[in-house]
Short mmCIF file of C-alpha atoms in Angstrom, two decimals:
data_model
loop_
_atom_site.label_atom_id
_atom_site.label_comp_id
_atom_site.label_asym_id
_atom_site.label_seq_id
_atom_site.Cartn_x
_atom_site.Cartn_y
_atom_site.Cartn_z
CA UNK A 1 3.26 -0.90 33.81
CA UNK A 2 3.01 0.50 30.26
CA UNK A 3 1.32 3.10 28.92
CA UNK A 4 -2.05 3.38 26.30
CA UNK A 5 -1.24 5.28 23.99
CA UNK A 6 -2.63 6.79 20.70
CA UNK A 7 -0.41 7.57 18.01
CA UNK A 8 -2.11 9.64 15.32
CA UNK A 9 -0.85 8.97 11.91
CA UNK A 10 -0.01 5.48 10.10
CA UNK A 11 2.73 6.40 7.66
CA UNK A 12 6.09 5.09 7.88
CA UNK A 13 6.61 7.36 11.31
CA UNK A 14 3.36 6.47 13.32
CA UNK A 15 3.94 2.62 12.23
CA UNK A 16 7.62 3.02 13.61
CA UNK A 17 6.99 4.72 16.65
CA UNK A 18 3.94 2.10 17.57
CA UNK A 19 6.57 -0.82 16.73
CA UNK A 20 9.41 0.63 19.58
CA UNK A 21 6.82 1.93 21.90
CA UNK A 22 5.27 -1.92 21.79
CA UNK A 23 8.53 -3.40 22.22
CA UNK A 24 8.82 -1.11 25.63
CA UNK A 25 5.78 -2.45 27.24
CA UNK A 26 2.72 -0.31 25.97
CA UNK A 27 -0.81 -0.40 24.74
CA UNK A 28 -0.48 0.98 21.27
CA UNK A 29 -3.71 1.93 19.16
CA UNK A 30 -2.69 3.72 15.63
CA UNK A 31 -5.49 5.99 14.01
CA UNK A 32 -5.69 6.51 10.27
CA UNK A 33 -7.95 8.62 8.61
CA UNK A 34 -7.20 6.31 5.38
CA UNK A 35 -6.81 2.51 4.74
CA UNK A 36 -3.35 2.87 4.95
CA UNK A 37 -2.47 2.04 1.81
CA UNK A 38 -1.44 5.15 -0.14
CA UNK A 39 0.50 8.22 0.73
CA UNK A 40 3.85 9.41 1.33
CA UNK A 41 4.77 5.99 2.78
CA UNK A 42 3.89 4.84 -0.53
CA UNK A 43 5.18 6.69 -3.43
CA UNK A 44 8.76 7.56 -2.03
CA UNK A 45 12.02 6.75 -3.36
CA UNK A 46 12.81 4.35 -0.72
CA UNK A 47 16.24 5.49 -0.16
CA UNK A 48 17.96 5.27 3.14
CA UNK A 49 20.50 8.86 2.45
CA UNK A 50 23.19 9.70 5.51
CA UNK A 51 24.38 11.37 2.12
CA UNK A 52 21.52 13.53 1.91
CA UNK A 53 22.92 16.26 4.37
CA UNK A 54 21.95 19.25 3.20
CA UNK A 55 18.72 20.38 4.07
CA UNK A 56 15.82 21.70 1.62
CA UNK A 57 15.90 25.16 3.07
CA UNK A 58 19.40 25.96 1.62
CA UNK A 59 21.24 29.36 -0.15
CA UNK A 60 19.00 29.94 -3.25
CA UNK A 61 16.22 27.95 -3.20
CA UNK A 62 13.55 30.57 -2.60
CA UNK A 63 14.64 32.75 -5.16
CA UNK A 64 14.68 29.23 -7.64
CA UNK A 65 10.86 28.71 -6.34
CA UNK A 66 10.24 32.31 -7.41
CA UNK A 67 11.47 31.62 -11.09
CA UNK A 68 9.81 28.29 -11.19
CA UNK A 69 6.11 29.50 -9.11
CA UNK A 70 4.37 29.76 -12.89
CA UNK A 71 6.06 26.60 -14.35
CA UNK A 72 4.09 23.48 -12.81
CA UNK A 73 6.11 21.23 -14.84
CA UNK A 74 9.13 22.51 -12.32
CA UNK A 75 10.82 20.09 -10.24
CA UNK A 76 10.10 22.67 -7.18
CA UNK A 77 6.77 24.29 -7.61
CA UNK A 78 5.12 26.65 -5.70
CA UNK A 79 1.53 26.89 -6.75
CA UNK A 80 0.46 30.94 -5.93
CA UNK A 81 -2.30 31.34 -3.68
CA UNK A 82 -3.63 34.16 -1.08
CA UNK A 83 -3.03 31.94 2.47
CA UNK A 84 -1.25 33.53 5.29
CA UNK A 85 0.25 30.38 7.20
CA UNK A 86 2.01 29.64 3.21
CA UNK A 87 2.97 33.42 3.47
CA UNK A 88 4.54 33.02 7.14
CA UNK A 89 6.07 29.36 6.20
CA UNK A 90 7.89 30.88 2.69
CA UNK A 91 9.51 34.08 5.13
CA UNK A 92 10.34 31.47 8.13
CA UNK A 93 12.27 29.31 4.94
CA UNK A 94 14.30 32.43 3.13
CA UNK A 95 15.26 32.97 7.20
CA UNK A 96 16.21 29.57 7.52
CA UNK A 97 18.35 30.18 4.17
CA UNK A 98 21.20 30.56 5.17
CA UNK A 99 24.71 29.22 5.01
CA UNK A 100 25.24 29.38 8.46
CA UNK A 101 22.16 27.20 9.57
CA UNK A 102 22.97 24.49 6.88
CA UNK A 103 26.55 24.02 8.54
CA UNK A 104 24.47 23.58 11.61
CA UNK A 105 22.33 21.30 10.43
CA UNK A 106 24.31 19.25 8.34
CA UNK A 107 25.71 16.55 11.50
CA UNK A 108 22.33 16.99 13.39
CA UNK A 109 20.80 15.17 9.35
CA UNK A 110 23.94 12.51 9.06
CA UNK A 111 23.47 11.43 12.73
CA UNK A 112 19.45 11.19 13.04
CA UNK A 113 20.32 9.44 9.46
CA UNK A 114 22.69 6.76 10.24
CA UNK A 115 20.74 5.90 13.47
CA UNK A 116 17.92 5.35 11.19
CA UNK A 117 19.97 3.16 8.58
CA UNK A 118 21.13 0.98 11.52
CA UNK A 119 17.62 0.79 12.75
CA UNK A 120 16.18 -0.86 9.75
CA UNK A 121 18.56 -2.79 9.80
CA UNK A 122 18.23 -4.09 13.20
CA UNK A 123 14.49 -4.33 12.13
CA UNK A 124 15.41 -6.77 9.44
CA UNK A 125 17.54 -8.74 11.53
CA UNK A 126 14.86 -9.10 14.15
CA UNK A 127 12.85 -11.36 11.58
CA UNK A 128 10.28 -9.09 12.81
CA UNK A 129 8.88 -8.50 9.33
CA UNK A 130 9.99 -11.60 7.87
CA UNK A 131 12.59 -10.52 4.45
CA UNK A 132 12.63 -7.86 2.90
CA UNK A 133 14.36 -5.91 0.41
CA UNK A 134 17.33 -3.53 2.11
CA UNK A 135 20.39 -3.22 -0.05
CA UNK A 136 23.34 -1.40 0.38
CA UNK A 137 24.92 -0.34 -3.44
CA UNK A 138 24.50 3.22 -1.65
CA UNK A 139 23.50 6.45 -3.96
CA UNK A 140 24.74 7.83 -7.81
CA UNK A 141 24.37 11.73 -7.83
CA UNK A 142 24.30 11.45 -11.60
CA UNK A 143 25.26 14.64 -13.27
CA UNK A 144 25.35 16.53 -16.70
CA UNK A 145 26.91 19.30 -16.11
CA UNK A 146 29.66 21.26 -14.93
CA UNK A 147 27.64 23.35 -12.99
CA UNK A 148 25.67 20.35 -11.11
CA UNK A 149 29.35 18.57 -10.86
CA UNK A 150 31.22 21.35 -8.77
CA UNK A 151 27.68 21.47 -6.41
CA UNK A 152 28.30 17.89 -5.44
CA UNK A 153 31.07 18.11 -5.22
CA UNK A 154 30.97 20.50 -2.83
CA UNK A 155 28.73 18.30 -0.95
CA UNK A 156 30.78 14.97 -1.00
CA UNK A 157 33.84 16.57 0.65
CA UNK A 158 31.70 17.84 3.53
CA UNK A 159 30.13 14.39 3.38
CA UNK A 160 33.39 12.82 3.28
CA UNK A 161 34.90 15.22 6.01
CA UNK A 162 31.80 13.15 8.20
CA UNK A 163 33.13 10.36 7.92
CA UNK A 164 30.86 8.96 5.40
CA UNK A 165 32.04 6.46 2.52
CA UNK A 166 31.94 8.82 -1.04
CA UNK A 167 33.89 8.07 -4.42
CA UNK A 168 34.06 9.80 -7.65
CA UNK A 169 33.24 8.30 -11.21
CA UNK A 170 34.21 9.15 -14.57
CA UNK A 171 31.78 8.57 -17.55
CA UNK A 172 33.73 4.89 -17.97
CA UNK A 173 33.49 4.00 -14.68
CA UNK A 174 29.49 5.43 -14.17
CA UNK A 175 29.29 2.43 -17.39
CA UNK A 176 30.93 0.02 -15.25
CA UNK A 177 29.06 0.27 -12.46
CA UNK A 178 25.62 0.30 -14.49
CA UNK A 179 26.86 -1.70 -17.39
CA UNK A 180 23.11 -3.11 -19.09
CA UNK A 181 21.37 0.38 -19.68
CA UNK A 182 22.99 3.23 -21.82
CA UNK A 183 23.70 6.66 -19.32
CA UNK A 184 23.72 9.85 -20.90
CA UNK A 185 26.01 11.49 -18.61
CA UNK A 186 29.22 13.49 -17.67
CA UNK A 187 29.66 10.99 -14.62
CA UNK A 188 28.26 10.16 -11.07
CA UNK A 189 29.24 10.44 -7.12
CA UNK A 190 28.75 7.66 -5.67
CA UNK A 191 27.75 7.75 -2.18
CA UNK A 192 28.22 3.79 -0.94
CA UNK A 193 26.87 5.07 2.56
CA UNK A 194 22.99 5.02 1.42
CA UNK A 195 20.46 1.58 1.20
CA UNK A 196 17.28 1.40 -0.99
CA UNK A 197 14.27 -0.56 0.01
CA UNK A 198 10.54 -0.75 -1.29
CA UNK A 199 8.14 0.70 0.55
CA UNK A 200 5.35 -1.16 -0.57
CA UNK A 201 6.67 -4.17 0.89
CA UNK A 202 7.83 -2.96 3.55
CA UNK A 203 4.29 -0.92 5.25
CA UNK A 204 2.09 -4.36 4.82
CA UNK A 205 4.89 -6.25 6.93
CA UNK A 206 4.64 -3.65 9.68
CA UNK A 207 1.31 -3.37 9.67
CA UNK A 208 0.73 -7.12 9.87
CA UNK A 209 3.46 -7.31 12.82
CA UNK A 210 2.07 -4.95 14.80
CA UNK A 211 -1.58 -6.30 14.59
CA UNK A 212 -0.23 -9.40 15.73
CA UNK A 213 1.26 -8.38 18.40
CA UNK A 214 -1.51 -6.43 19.46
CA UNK A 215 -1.41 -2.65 18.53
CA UNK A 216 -4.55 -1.65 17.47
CA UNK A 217 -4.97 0.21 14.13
CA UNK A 218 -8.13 1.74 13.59
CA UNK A 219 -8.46 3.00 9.71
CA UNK A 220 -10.51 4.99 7.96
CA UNK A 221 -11.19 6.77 11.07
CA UNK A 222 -11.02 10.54 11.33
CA UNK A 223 -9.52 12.55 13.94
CA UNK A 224 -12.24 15.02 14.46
CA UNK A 225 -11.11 17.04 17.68
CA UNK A 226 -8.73 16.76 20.83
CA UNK A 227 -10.37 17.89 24.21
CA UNK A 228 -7.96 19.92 26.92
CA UNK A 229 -8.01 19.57 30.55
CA UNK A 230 -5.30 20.83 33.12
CA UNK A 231 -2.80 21.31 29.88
CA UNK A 232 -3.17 17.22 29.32
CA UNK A 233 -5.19 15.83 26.10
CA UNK A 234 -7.92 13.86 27.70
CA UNK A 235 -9.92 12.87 24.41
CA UNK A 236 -9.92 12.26 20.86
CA UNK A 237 -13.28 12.98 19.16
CA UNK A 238 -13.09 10.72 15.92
CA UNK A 239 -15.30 10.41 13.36
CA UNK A 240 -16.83 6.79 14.84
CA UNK A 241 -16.80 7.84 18.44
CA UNK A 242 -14.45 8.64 20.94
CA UNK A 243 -10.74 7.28 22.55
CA UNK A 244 -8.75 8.79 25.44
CA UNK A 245 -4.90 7.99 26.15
CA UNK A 246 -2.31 8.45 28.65
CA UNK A 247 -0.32 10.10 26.17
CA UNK A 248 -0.74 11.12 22.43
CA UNK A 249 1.47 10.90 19.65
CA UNK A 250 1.01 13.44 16.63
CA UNK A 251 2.59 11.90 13.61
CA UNK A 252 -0.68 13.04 10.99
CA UNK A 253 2.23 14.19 8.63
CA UNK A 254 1.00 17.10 6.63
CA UNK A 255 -2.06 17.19 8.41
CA UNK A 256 -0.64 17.62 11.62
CA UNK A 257 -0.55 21.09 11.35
CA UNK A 258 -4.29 21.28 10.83
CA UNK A 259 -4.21 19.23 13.98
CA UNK A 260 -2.25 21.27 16.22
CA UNK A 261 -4.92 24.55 15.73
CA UNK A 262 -7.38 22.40 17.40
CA UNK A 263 -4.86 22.68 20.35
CA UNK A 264 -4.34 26.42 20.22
CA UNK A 265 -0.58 25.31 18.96
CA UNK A 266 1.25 26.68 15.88
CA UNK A 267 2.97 24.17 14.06
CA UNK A 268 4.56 26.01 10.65
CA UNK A 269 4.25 22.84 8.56
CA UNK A 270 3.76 23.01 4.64
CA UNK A 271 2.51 19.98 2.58
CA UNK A 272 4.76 19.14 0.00
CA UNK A 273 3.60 16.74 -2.68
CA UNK A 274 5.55 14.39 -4.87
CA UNK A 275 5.06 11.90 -7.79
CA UNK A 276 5.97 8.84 -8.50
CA UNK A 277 5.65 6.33 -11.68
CA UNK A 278 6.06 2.32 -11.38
CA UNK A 279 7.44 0.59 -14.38
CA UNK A 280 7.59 -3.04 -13.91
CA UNK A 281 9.49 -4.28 -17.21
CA UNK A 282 13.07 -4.72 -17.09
CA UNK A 283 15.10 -1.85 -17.60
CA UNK A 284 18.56 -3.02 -16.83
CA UNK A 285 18.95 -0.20 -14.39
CA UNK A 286 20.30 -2.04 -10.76
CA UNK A 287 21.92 1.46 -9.61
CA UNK A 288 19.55 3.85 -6.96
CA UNK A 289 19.98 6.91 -8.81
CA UNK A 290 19.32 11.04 -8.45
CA UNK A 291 19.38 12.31 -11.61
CA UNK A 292 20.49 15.70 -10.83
CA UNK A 293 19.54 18.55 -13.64
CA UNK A 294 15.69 16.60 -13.39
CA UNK A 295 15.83 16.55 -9.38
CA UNK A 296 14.39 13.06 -9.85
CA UNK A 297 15.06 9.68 -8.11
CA UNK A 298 15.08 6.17 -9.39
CA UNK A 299 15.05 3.33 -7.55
CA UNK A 300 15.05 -0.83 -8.66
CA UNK A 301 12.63 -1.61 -6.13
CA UNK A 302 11.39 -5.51 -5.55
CA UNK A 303 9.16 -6.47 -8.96
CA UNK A 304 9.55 -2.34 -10.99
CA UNK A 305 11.94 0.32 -11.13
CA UNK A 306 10.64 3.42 -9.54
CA UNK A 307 10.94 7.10 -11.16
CA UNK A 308 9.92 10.01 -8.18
CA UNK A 309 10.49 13.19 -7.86
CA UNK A 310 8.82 16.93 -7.73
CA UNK A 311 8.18 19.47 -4.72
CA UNK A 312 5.28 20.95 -5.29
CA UNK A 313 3.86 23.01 -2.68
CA UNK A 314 -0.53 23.58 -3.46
CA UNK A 315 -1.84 22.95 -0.73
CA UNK A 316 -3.42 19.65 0.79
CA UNK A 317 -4.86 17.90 -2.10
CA UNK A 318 -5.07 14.73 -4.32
CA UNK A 319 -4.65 16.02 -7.66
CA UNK A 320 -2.26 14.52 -10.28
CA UNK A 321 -1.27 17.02 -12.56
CA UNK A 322 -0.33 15.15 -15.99
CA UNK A 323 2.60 18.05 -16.52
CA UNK A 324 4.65 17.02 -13.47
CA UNK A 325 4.02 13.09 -14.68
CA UNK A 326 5.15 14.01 -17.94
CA UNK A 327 8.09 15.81 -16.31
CA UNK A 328 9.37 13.02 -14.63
CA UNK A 329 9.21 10.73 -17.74
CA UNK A 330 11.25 13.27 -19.83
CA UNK A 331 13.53 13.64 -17.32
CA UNK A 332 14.28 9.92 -16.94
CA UNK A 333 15.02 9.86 -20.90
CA UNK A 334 17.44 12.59 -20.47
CA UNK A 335 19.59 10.01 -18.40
CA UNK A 336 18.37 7.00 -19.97
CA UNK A 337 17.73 7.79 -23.85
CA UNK A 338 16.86 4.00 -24.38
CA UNK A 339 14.22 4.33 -21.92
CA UNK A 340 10.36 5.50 -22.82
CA UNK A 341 8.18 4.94 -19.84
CA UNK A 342 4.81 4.33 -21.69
CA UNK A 343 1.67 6.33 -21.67
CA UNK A 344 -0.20 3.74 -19.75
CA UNK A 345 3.05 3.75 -16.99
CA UNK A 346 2.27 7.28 -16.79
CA UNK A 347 -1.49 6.84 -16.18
CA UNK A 348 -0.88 4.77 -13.06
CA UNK A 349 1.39 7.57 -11.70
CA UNK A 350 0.30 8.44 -7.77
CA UNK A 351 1.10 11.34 -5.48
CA UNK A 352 1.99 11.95 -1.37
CA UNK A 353 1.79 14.30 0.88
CA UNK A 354 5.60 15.21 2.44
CA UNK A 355 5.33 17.24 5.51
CA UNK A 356 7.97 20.62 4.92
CA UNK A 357 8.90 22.31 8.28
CA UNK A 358 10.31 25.65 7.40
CA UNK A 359 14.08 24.55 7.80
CA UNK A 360 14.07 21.05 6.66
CA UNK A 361 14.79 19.35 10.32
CA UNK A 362 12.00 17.56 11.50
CA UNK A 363 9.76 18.31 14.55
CA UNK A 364 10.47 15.54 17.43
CA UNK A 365 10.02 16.36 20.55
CA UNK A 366 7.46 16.84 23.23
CA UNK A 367 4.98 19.83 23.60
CA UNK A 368 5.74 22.50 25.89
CA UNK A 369 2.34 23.00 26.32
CA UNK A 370 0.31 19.84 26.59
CA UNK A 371 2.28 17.43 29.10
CA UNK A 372 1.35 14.08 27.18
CA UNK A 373 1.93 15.29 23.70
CA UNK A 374 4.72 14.47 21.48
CA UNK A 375 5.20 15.50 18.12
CA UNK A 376 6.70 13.41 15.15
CA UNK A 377 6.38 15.08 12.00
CA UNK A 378 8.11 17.30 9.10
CA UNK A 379 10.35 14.91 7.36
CA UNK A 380 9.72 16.68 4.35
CA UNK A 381 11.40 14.18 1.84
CA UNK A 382 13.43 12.22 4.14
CA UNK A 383 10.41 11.37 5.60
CA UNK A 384 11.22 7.49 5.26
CA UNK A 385 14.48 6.75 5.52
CA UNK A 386 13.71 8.71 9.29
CA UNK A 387 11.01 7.00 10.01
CA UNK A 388 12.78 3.93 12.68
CA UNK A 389 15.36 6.90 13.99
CA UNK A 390 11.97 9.05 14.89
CA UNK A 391 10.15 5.73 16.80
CA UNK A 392 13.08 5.10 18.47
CA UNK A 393 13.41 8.28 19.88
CA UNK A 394 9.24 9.02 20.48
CA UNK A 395 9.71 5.68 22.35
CA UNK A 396 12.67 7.18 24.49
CA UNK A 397 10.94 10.61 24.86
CA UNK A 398 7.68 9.12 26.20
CA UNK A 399 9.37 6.71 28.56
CA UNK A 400 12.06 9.26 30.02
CA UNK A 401 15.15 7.64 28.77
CA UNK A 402 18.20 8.98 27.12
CA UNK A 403 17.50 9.76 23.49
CA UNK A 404 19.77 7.67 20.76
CA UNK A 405 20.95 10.90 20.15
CA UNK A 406 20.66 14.73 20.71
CA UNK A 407 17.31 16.18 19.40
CA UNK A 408 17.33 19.71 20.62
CA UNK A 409 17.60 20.49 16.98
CA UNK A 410 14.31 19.22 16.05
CA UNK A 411 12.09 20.97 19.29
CA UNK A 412 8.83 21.59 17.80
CA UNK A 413 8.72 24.89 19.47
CA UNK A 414 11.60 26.22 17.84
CA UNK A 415 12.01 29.57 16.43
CA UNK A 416 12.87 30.61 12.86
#
């Protein structure tokens, strides 16, 4: 007999764990404090990246937050501000630093990736969602310099080592490939192991499956408090009354740290925010693209071409700052010099909140304290091209099965 559960969250993780938990037999109610219609799930690049193996917390990234922390224009920005849990989170990243724990980490992000890759596709082929847009040109690291070159380089030979399909191209071949807008640009890597989809298209279909086949998604509804009894969550106090659940999933993204203190648990979780611009003229651009000196992303998405990009790490808020807009529009004419994304393109810009765990893996994994809590959270930006590989394996965790693959990495009690 299945389960009732609550999953807390309705981004691209809480939607995919409530669509494998309701193909294994449960009672699946999804609680949103929004309308589910904005957010990370929203504004993201869309990319589907086994390529993207190395994790944010890597050799020299703190020290490049330092010399960016009073630049917010920067691609990674870290806003200063007197709060102790940012304090313990920026010492548990510089630990996390380090060469040795990328190497780790580096199969644990390709596998949980390509399970995930597979798993949308399988979603597609289900009919599930009806079509949808999920191609497979893969990923251009496009670069400027030698500097940016030799890094990904560096990358797509332990990428290759993997097993995973990376090529090289010139200036004349990057033309080739992308052959009806002008590149400014030394040349590319090509990664033809990564998909692109459009998120917008995609969250609506889920979210119309799963009401009709009966998961319950209750919006606009605020998670308030979680009682405790005998180490087991035995209610959720929201803001239009009350629901209790066999077992609870916590997939609030970069509020699920926020959660977890109203459980007596410390989850080091950082909110990460990023930006994205729409522009829905054609451009000529057919390629998913990162365009590397900017740290941006573009991505021809069903109807626009979408520019994204930035780390900036604030706090939780809403705010658009025009200078990190603007950023990402200069940086796209870098690349592009044809292209001027418009001052009313960059009015419509939106933000999301990415949920940063202090290494870059992911938390996934049941609660050592509280027997009927699970945790699904911390994607930071590979939030949604892991979104199916997380349901699938919430779904396996709550019902006792073998997981699709070993998760020890991503134990939400972890140390740092």
């Amino acid at each position: 007999m299945g389960k009732n559960i609550v999953i807390i969250g309705g981004g691209i993780v809480g939607l995919s764990s409530a669509y494998f938990l309701q193909k294994e037999g449960h009672q699946v109610t999804v609680i949103d404090k929004s309308d589910i219609t904005s957010g990370a799930s929203f504004v993201n690049a869309g990319y589907l990246t086994p390529s993207h193996i190395i994790p944010m917390a890597s050799p020299g990234k703190i020290t490049q937050g330092l010399k960016w922390m009073f630049n917010s224009a920067s691609p990674f920005y870290m806003k200063p501000r007197w709060d102790v849990d940012f304090f313990k989170w920026s010492w548990y990243f510089k630990k996390s630093s380090t060469k040795a724990k990328v190497e780790k980490a580096i199969p644990v992000i390709k596998d949980v990736n390509l399970l995930s890759r597979d798993l949308f596709e399988g979603i597609r082929a289900s009919g599930d969602l009806g079509d949808f847009q999920l191609e497979r040109k893969g990923l251009l690291m496009i670069y400027k310099t030698q500097a940016s070159y030799e890094h990904e380089m560096e990358v797509a030979r332990k990428a290759s080592f993997l097993g995973l399909e990376v090529n090289e191209l010139n200036k004349s071949q990057l033309s080739e490939i992308e052959p009806n807008i002008k590149i400014d640009a030394k040349g590319a890597v090509h990664y033809e192991c990564d998909g692109h989809t459009t998120p917008t298209e995609i969250m609506p279909k889920m979210l119309q499956y799963l009401k009709n086949v009966g998961v319950k998604i209750r919006t606009n509804e605020e998670v308030l408090d979680l009682s405790l009894s005998n180490s087991q969550i035995k209610g959720i106090k929201t803001s239009k009354g009350s629901i209790s659940a066999d077992e609870i999933v916590l997939a609030a993204g970069s509020w699920t740290g926020i959660l977890s203190k109203k459980l007596n648990i410390k989850l080091s979780l950082q909110a990460g925010k990023g930006y994205r611009i729409n522009v829905k003229r054609p451009l000529g651009i057919s390629m998913p693209a990162v365009l590397m000196e900017s740290s941006m992303a573009v991505t021809p998405m069903n109807g626009f071409t979408r520019f994204a990009g930035t780390m900036e790490f604030s706090g939780i808020n809403d705010t658009i700052r025009k200078e990190r807009v603007e950023a990402i529009a200069v940086g796209a004419q870098k690349y592009y010099p044809e292209l001027e994304i418009t001052t009313e393109e960059k009015s419509q810009a939106k933000s999301g909140m990415r949920p940063v765990t202090p290494d870059g893996l992911p938390y996934i994994g049941r609660s050592n304290k509280i027997k009927n809590l699970t945790f699904a959270t911390g994607h930071a930006m590979m939030g949604w091209s892991l979104g199916p590989a997380t349901g699938k394996l919430v779904s396996e965790i709550i019902d006792s099965k073998k997981t699709s693959m070993d998760i020890d990495a991503f134990n939400p009690q972890r140390k740092f």
